[in-house]
Short mmCIF file of C-alpha atoms in Angstrom, two decimals:
data_model
loop_
_atom_site.label_atom_id
_atom_site.label_comp_id
_atom_site.label_asym_id
_atom_site.label_seq_id
_atom_site.Cartn_x
_atom_site.Cartn_y
_atom_site.Cartn_z
CA MET A 1 -11.26 5.78 -3.31
CA ASN A 2 -9.29 3.07 -1.45
CA ILE A 3 -6.76 1.55 -3.87
CA THR A 4 -4.25 -1.22 -3.25
CA VAL A 5 -1.34 -1.06 -5.68
CA LEU A 6 -0.12 -4.64 -6.02
CA CYS A 7 3.47 -5.11 -7.16
CA GLY A 8 6.62 -7.18 -6.69
CA GLY A 9 5.77 -10.83 -6.89
CA LEU A 10 8.03 -13.68 -7.84
CA SER A 11 8.92 -13.32 -11.52
CA GLY A 12 12.05 -12.22 -13.33
CA GLU A 13 10.38 -8.82 -13.74
CA ARG A 14 10.07 -8.28 -9.98
CA ASP A 15 12.28 -5.15 -9.92
CA VAL A 16 10.39 -3.62 -12.84
CA SER A 17 7.10 -4.30 -11.05
CA LEU A 18 8.29 -2.70 -7.80
CA THR A 19 9.24 0.45 -9.70
CA SER A 20 5.94 0.48 -11.62
CA GLY A 21 4.04 0.04 -8.38
CA LEU A 22 5.81 2.86 -6.59
CA MET A 23 5.18 5.29 -9.44
CA CYS A 24 1.51 4.32 -9.69
CA ALA A 25 1.07 4.63 -5.92
CA LYS A 26 2.59 8.11 -5.88
CA ALA A 27 0.48 9.21 -8.84
CA LEU A 28 -2.82 7.91 -7.44
CA SER A 29 -2.06 9.40 -4.04
CA LYS A 30 -1.51 12.79 -5.67
CA LYS A 31 -4.93 12.41 -7.31
CA GLY A 32 -6.45 12.25 -3.83
CA HIS A 33 -6.93 8.51 -3.39
CA GLU A 34 -6.07 6.50 -0.28
CA VAL A 35 -3.36 4.15 -1.56
CA PHE A 36 -1.70 1.12 -0.01
CA LEU A 37 1.44 -0.10 -1.79
CA LEU A 38 1.80 -3.85 -1.33
CA ASP A 39 4.29 -6.50 -2.44
CA VAL A 40 2.08 -9.48 -3.30
CA PHE A 41 4.77 -12.01 -2.34
CA MET A 42 6.36 -10.35 0.68
CA GLY A 43 3.07 -9.21 2.20
CA THR A 44 2.95 -6.95 5.26
CA ASP A 45 2.52 -7.01 9.04
CA PHE A 46 0.32 -3.92 8.74
CA PRO A 47 -3.18 -4.65 10.14
CA PRO A 48 -5.66 -4.89 7.23
CA GLU A 49 -8.33 -2.92 9.12
CA LYS A 50 -5.93 0.06 9.30
CA ALA A 51 -4.64 -0.12 5.74
CA PHE A 52 -6.52 2.96 4.55
CA ALA A 53 -6.92 4.76 7.87
CA GLU A 54 -4.26 7.32 7.01
CA ARG A 55 -2.53 8.37 3.83
CA GLN A 56 0.86 6.80 3.16
CA ASP A 57 3.79 9.06 2.34
CA PHE A 58 5.69 7.70 -0.65
CA SER A 59 7.98 10.72 -1.06
CA ASP A 60 10.96 8.99 0.56
CA VAL A 61 10.36 5.56 -0.95
CA THR A 62 12.75 4.66 -3.74
CA SER A 63 13.02 1.75 -6.15
CA SER A 64 15.42 0.91 -8.93
CA ILE A 65 15.90 -1.71 -11.63
CA ALA A 66 19.18 -3.62 -11.41
CA ALA A 67 21.19 -4.43 -14.52
CA ASP A 68 20.33 -8.10 -14.17
CA ALA A 69 17.10 -9.90 -13.33
CA PRO A 70 16.63 -10.58 -9.59
CA ASP A 71 17.70 -13.76 -7.78
CA LEU A 72 14.28 -15.23 -6.97
CA GLU A 73 15.65 -17.85 -4.59
CA GLU A 74 17.12 -15.02 -2.54
CA VAL A 75 13.74 -13.25 -2.60
CA LYS A 76 12.14 -16.43 -1.20
CA ARG A 77 14.74 -16.60 1.56
CA LEU A 78 14.11 -12.98 2.48
CA ARG A 79 10.42 -13.67 3.11
CA GLY A 80 11.25 -16.44 5.51
CA GLU A 81 8.03 -18.04 6.70
CA SER A 82 6.04 -20.07 4.18
CA PRO A 83 8.31 -19.25 1.19
CA ASP A 84 6.38 -21.66 -1.06
CA GLY A 85 2.99 -19.92 -0.79
CA PHE A 86 2.56 -17.12 -3.31
CA PHE A 87 0.36 -14.60 -1.47
CA GLY A 88 2.20 -12.88 1.35
CA LYS A 89 0.82 -12.11 4.80
CA ASN A 90 -2.36 -9.97 4.83
CA VAL A 91 -2.37 -9.50 1.04
CA ILE A 92 -5.81 -10.96 0.36
CA ASP A 93 -7.40 -9.25 3.39
CA ILE A 94 -6.07 -5.81 2.38
CA CYS A 95 -7.16 -6.33 -1.25
CA LYS A 96 -10.66 -7.21 0.00
CA LYS A 97 -10.83 -3.85 1.77
CA SER A 98 -9.99 -1.97 -1.45
CA ASP A 99 -12.42 -0.37 -3.86
CA ILE A 100 -10.10 -1.71 -6.55
CA VAL A 101 -6.64 -3.28 -6.84
CA PHE A 102 -4.24 -1.60 -9.26
CA MET A 103 -2.29 -4.42 -10.90
CA ALA A 104 1.31 -3.24 -11.21
CA LEU A 105 2.58 -6.80 -11.56
CA HIS A 106 4.60 -8.12 -14.50
CA GLY A 107 5.37 -11.66 -15.58
CA CYS A 108 4.14 -14.95 -14.12
CA ASN A 109 1.63 -14.98 -11.26
CA GLY A 110 0.42 -11.50 -12.07
CA GLU A 111 0.23 -11.02 -15.79
CA ASP A 112 -0.79 -14.57 -16.66
CA GLY A 113 -4.36 -14.51 -15.35
CA LYS A 114 -3.89 -16.52 -12.15
CA ILE A 115 -4.35 -13.62 -9.73
CA GLN A 116 -7.14 -12.21 -11.90
CA ALA A 117 -9.00 -15.53 -11.66
CA THR A 118 -8.45 -15.62 -7.90
CA PHE A 119 -9.80 -12.09 -7.52
CA ASP A 120 -12.81 -12.92 -9.69
CA LEU A 121 -13.69 -15.78 -7.35
CA LEU A 122 -13.21 -13.55 -4.30
CA GLY A 123 -15.15 -10.62 -5.76
CA ILE A 124 -12.16 -8.24 -5.73
CA PRO A 125 -12.16 -5.63 -8.56
CA TYR A 126 -8.82 -5.10 -10.33
CA THR A 127 -7.34 -3.13 -13.21
CA GLY A 128 -6.56 -4.42 -16.67
CA SER A 129 -7.48 -7.54 -18.61
CA ASP A 130 -9.39 -10.44 -17.09
CA TYR A 131 -7.97 -13.93 -16.58
CA LEU A 132 -8.75 -15.14 -20.13
CA GLY A 133 -7.13 -12.28 -22.02
CA SER A 134 -4.18 -12.31 -19.64
CA ALA A 135 -3.59 -16.04 -20.16
CA ASN A 136 -3.94 -15.72 -23.96
CA ALA A 137 -1.34 -12.96 -24.18
CA MET A 138 1.09 -14.38 -21.62
CA ASN A 139 1.57 -17.64 -23.49
CA LYS A 140 3.36 -16.75 -26.72
CA GLY A 141 2.38 -20.07 -28.28
CA ILE A 142 -1.32 -19.32 -27.76
CA THR A 143 -0.76 -15.73 -28.91
CA ARG A 144 0.78 -16.99 -32.15
CA ARG A 145 -2.11 -19.36 -32.89
CA LEU A 146 -4.82 -16.78 -32.20
CA LEU A 147 -3.19 -13.92 -34.11
CA ILE A 148 -2.20 -16.01 -37.13
CA ALA A 149 -5.74 -17.40 -37.30
CA ASP A 150 -7.02 -13.80 -37.44
CA GLY A 151 -4.67 -12.86 -40.27
CA ILE A 152 -2.15 -10.89 -38.22
CA ASN A 153 1.43 -11.27 -39.45
CA MET A 154 3.87 -13.17 -37.26
CA ALA A 155 7.30 -14.55 -38.09
CA ASN A 156 7.54 -18.19 -39.11
CA GLY A 157 8.24 -20.13 -35.97
CA ALA A 158 7.96 -23.23 -33.83
CA HIS A 159 7.12 -24.21 -30.27
CA TYR A 160 9.52 -26.53 -28.41
CA THR A 161 9.56 -28.07 -24.94
CA LYS A 162 12.53 -28.89 -22.76
CA ASN A 163 11.86 -32.54 -23.58
CA ASP A 164 12.08 -31.71 -27.30
CA TYR A 165 15.53 -30.24 -26.63
CA GLU A 166 16.69 -33.25 -24.61
CA THR A 167 15.45 -35.74 -27.23
CA GLY A 168 16.93 -33.84 -30.17
CA LYS A 169 13.69 -32.70 -31.80
CA THR A 170 14.94 -29.10 -31.84
CA ASN A 171 17.58 -30.19 -34.38
CA GLU A 172 14.86 -29.92 -37.04
CA TRP A 173 15.12 -26.10 -36.86
CA SER A 174 17.31 -24.87 -39.73
CA SER A 175 16.47 -21.21 -40.37
CA PHE A 176 19.05 -18.65 -39.21
CA PRO A 177 19.29 -16.08 -37.82
CA CYS A 178 16.46 -16.74 -35.40
CA ILE A 179 15.12 -15.55 -32.06
CA VAL A 180 14.73 -17.94 -29.12
CA LYS A 181 12.53 -16.84 -26.22
CA PRO A 182 10.73 -18.33 -23.22
CA CYS A 183 7.09 -19.03 -24.00
CA CYS A 184 5.75 -17.04 -21.06
CA GLY A 185 8.55 -14.63 -20.17
CA GLY A 186 8.74 -10.85 -20.29
CA SER A 187 11.24 -7.97 -20.34
CA SER A 188 13.32 -10.02 -22.83
CA ILE A 189 14.62 -12.23 -20.00
CA GLY A 190 16.04 -15.42 -21.50
CA VAL A 191 15.72 -14.10 -25.08
CA SER A 192 18.62 -14.69 -27.47
CA LYS A 193 19.44 -14.21 -31.13
CA ALA A 194 21.12 -17.18 -32.78
CA GLU A 195 23.09 -16.85 -36.01
CA ASN A 196 23.90 -20.56 -36.43
CA LYS A 197 23.37 -24.04 -34.97
CA GLU A 198 25.98 -23.60 -32.26
CA GLU A 199 24.44 -20.35 -31.03
CA PHE A 200 20.99 -21.92 -31.33
CA GLU A 201 22.00 -24.69 -28.91
CA LYS A 202 23.31 -22.11 -26.43
CA ALA A 203 20.16 -20.01 -26.81
CA LEU A 204 17.89 -22.99 -26.09
CA LYS A 205 19.97 -24.00 -23.08
CA ASN A 206 19.72 -20.46 -21.74
CA CYS A 207 15.98 -20.26 -22.44
CA PHE A 208 15.23 -23.51 -20.62
CA LYS A 209 16.88 -22.14 -17.48
CA TYR A 210 13.79 -19.95 -17.11
CA GLU A 211 10.96 -22.29 -18.15
CA ASP A 212 10.19 -25.54 -19.94
CA GLU A 213 8.71 -24.13 -23.16
CA ALA A 214 10.35 -22.04 -25.87
CA ILE A 215 9.25 -20.16 -28.96
CA VAL A 216 11.67 -20.01 -31.90
CA GLU A 217 11.00 -17.51 -34.68
CA GLU A 218 12.80 -16.47 -37.83
CA PHE A 219 14.60 -13.17 -37.30
CA ILE A 220 12.94 -10.29 -39.13
CA SER A 221 15.10 -7.29 -39.91
CA GLY A 222 13.35 -3.95 -39.48
CA ARG A 223 12.35 -1.13 -37.18
CA GLU A 224 10.71 -1.95 -33.85
CA PHE A 225 7.52 -0.25 -32.71
CA SER A 226 5.06 -0.47 -29.85
CA ILE A 227 1.45 0.67 -29.68
CA GLY A 228 -0.57 1.13 -26.53
CA VAL A 229 -4.27 0.34 -26.78
CA ILE A 230 -6.93 1.65 -24.38
CA GLU A 231 -10.38 0.06 -24.65
CA GLY A 232 -9.67 -1.05 -28.20
CA LYS A 233 -8.35 2.31 -29.45
CA ALA A 234 -4.69 2.67 -30.39
CA LEU A 235 -2.48 5.40 -28.92
CA PRO A 236 0.26 7.07 -31.00
CA VAL A 237 2.94 4.69 -32.28
CA ILE A 238 6.31 4.75 -30.51
CA GLU A 239 9.56 3.60 -32.12
CA ILE A 240 12.18 1.77 -30.07
CA ILE A 241 15.77 2.39 -31.14
CA ALA A 242 18.03 0.09 -29.14
CA ASP A 243 21.79 0.28 -28.72
CA GLY A 244 22.39 -3.29 -29.86
CA PHE A 245 20.12 -6.25 -29.05
CA TYR A 246 17.01 -5.12 -27.13
CA ASP A 247 17.58 -7.33 -24.07
CA TYR A 248 16.85 -6.79 -20.35
CA LYS A 249 19.91 -4.58 -19.80
CA ASN A 250 19.19 -2.38 -22.82
CA LYS A 251 15.53 -1.97 -21.85
CA TYR A 252 16.33 -0.47 -18.46
CA SER A 253 19.84 0.97 -18.85
CA GLY A 254 18.72 4.25 -20.38
CA LYS A 255 20.68 3.50 -23.56
CA THR A 256 17.58 2.75 -25.63
CA ARG A 257 15.98 5.71 -27.39
CA GLU A 258 12.23 6.02 -27.93
CA VAL A 259 10.59 8.34 -30.44
CA CYS A 260 6.92 9.20 -29.96
CA PRO A 261 5.05 9.84 -32.15
CA ALA A 262 7.16 7.64 -34.40
CA GLU A 263 8.65 9.27 -37.49
CA ILE A 264 6.75 7.24 -40.08
CA ASP A 265 4.39 8.06 -42.93
CA GLU A 266 0.65 8.16 -42.28
CA GLU A 267 -0.08 4.94 -44.17
CA THR A 268 2.43 2.99 -42.07
CA ASN A 269 1.13 4.64 -38.90
CA LYS A 270 -2.45 3.60 -39.66
CA LYS A 271 -1.31 0.08 -40.57
CA LEU A 272 0.47 -0.35 -37.22
CA GLN A 273 -2.41 1.07 -35.20
CA ALA A 274 -4.95 -1.10 -37.01
CA ALA A 275 -2.84 -4.21 -36.39
CA ALA A 276 -2.55 -3.35 -32.69
CA GLU A 277 -6.30 -2.86 -32.34
CA LYS A 278 -6.96 -6.14 -34.16
CA ALA A 279 -4.51 -8.02 -31.92
CA PHE A 280 -6.14 -6.49 -28.83
CA ALA A 281 -9.52 -7.85 -29.96
CA SER A 282 -8.17 -11.21 -31.12
CA LEU A 283 -6.62 -11.95 -27.72
CA LYS A 284 -9.82 -10.83 -25.93
CA LEU A 285 -8.01 -8.12 -23.95
CA ASN A 286 -9.74 -5.58 -21.73
CA ILE A 287 -9.12 -1.98 -20.65
CA TYR A 288 -5.51 -1.49 -21.80
CA ALA A 289 -2.48 -3.27 -23.22
CA ARG A 290 0.61 -2.68 -25.32
CA ILE A 291 1.33 -4.56 -28.56
CA ASP A 292 4.86 -4.81 -29.98
CA PHE A 293 5.76 -5.06 -33.67
CA ILE A 294 8.64 -5.28 -36.11
CA LEU A 295 8.12 -3.41 -39.37
CA ASN A 296 9.65 -5.78 -41.91
CA SER A 297 12.23 -3.84 -43.95
CA LYS A 298 11.59 -6.09 -46.99
CA ASN A 299 7.86 -5.50 -47.42
CA ASN A 300 7.06 -2.67 -44.95
CA GLU A 301 4.48 -4.91 -43.24
CA PRO A 302 4.09 -5.06 -39.44
CA TYR A 303 4.82 -8.40 -37.77
CA CYS A 304 3.56 -8.83 -34.23
CA LEU A 305 6.10 -9.78 -31.57
CA GLU A 306 3.92 -10.03 -28.46
CA ALA A 307 1.18 -8.44 -26.38
CA ASN A 308 1.65 -7.02 -22.89
CA THR A 309 -1.50 -6.98 -20.73
CA LEU A 310 0.13 -5.10 -17.84
CA PRO A 311 2.62 -2.79 -19.59
CA GLY A 312 5.44 -1.31 -17.55
CA MET A 313 4.74 1.94 -15.74
CA THR A 314 8.36 2.83 -14.94
CA PRO A 315 10.18 6.05 -15.91
CA ALA A 316 11.46 4.24 -19.02
CA SER A 317 8.15 2.62 -19.94
CA LEU A 318 6.49 3.09 -23.31
CA LEU A 319 2.77 3.36 -22.51
CA PRO A 320 3.10 6.55 -20.38
CA GLN A 321 5.10 8.17 -23.20
CA GLU A 322 2.40 7.32 -25.74
CA ALA A 323 -0.36 8.62 -23.48
CA ARG A 324 1.57 11.85 -22.91
CA ALA A 325 1.71 12.34 -26.69
CA VAL A 326 -2.09 12.76 -26.70
CA GLY A 327 -2.14 14.96 -23.59
CA ILE A 328 -2.71 12.32 -20.91
CA GLU A 329 -0.20 12.94 -18.12
CA TYR A 330 1.00 10.09 -15.94
CA PRO A 331 -1.32 10.60 -12.91
CA ASP A 332 -4.29 10.99 -15.26
CA LEU A 333 -3.33 7.78 -17.07
CA CYS A 334 -3.27 5.85 -13.79
CA GLU A 335 -6.66 7.23 -12.77
CA LEU A 336 -8.08 6.58 -16.25
CA ILE A 337 -7.06 2.92 -15.96
CA VAL A 338 -8.68 2.73 -12.51
CA ASN A 339 -11.97 4.32 -13.60
CA LYS A 340 -12.36 2.29 -16.80
CA SER A 341 -11.51 -0.92 -14.94
CA LEU A 342 -13.91 -0.18 -12.09
CA ALA A 343 -16.71 0.47 -14.57
CA ARG A 344 -16.32 -3.10 -15.84
CA PHE A 345 -17.17 -4.43 -12.39
#
C-alpha cells in the first residue's frame, strides 16, 4: 500500500508531530508498505510521480522533542517562499497519489478538522476522525457543551475571549485554585494553574499569547488517567503520575511515570472505560482517539479533561502503551489504524 505519513505543520505541537510521524513511517515501512514521510508545512522538492517509486530508508532519520514549544515564526522563515500558505510544495499532489494518508499531525491545522475537510473535498482517504468529530474535540468549549449535555462529568468552568479579558469580564471568576487553558491548544501548551487572583491574571495573559479564547475550570484534586478508544471500544486505562504540574516539559522530559494497566479496582476501571466510550460517541469521533480524565478524590467519579482525536505516537505517548497492554505492538497498531480508516472510505 502507498501511504503518506503527514506530520510537522505549524502548531505548538510541531516537534511532537515530527516525532510521531517518523515513528509511524518506520513502523509502516517495516510492515511492507511504501511510505513517504512528509512535513505538511515545509513540503518537498521530491517529484510527486516518484514519491513511491522506491522505499525510503528511515533508519538514519532522527527527531526529538525540545524542552520548549517551537518558535513558529522561525519555522515560517525556514520555509522561505510563500510562508503564509499552509500546504507546502507538492504536499497535495503526493497525498493524491497515496492509497491513504496517515495523519500524524497534532494541534491546529491538523487535528481540528480543516485538513480532513480539505481531503474529503479532494477525495483523499486519511486516518482517524472526520472533520466534524475533529472540530468538536479540538474546541474545548464545544467539547464541554456536548459532554455535559450527555451527562459526562466536567469541572465547573467558563469560556472567555481575549476581549473579555481586556474589558474586565474575567474578573467575575472567583473560584480558586483553577486551571486556565487555551480553548484549542494541545500538549498543555499555555496551560496554567492559578491559586489566586494575581496568578489568574498571569495565567490569562499567558494563555492569550497562544490564542484568543480560553477555558477556565475549577481545579479538581485527584489521580489522572487516560483511555484510548478504538472504534468505540476502550483500551486498558493508563494512569499518569507527573513530577509536579503536568505541563509541556513534564510530558516529554521523561520525568512523568505511566502505569498501564492502571492500579485501580475493577469498578473504577469500568467506570473510566464507560465514560471514555460515551465521550467518544458524544463527540462523534471515528476510528480512534484518547480521552483524558481526573478521578475526583472526593467522590471517586471521573471528570473528563479533554479528547484527543490524533493522540501522540511518540516513544512517550500513551496510546501505544495501552495497545501494548492488550498485545497490540506498535507496528500492528499503526497498520490497524490504517486498515480501519481505509475501510471507512
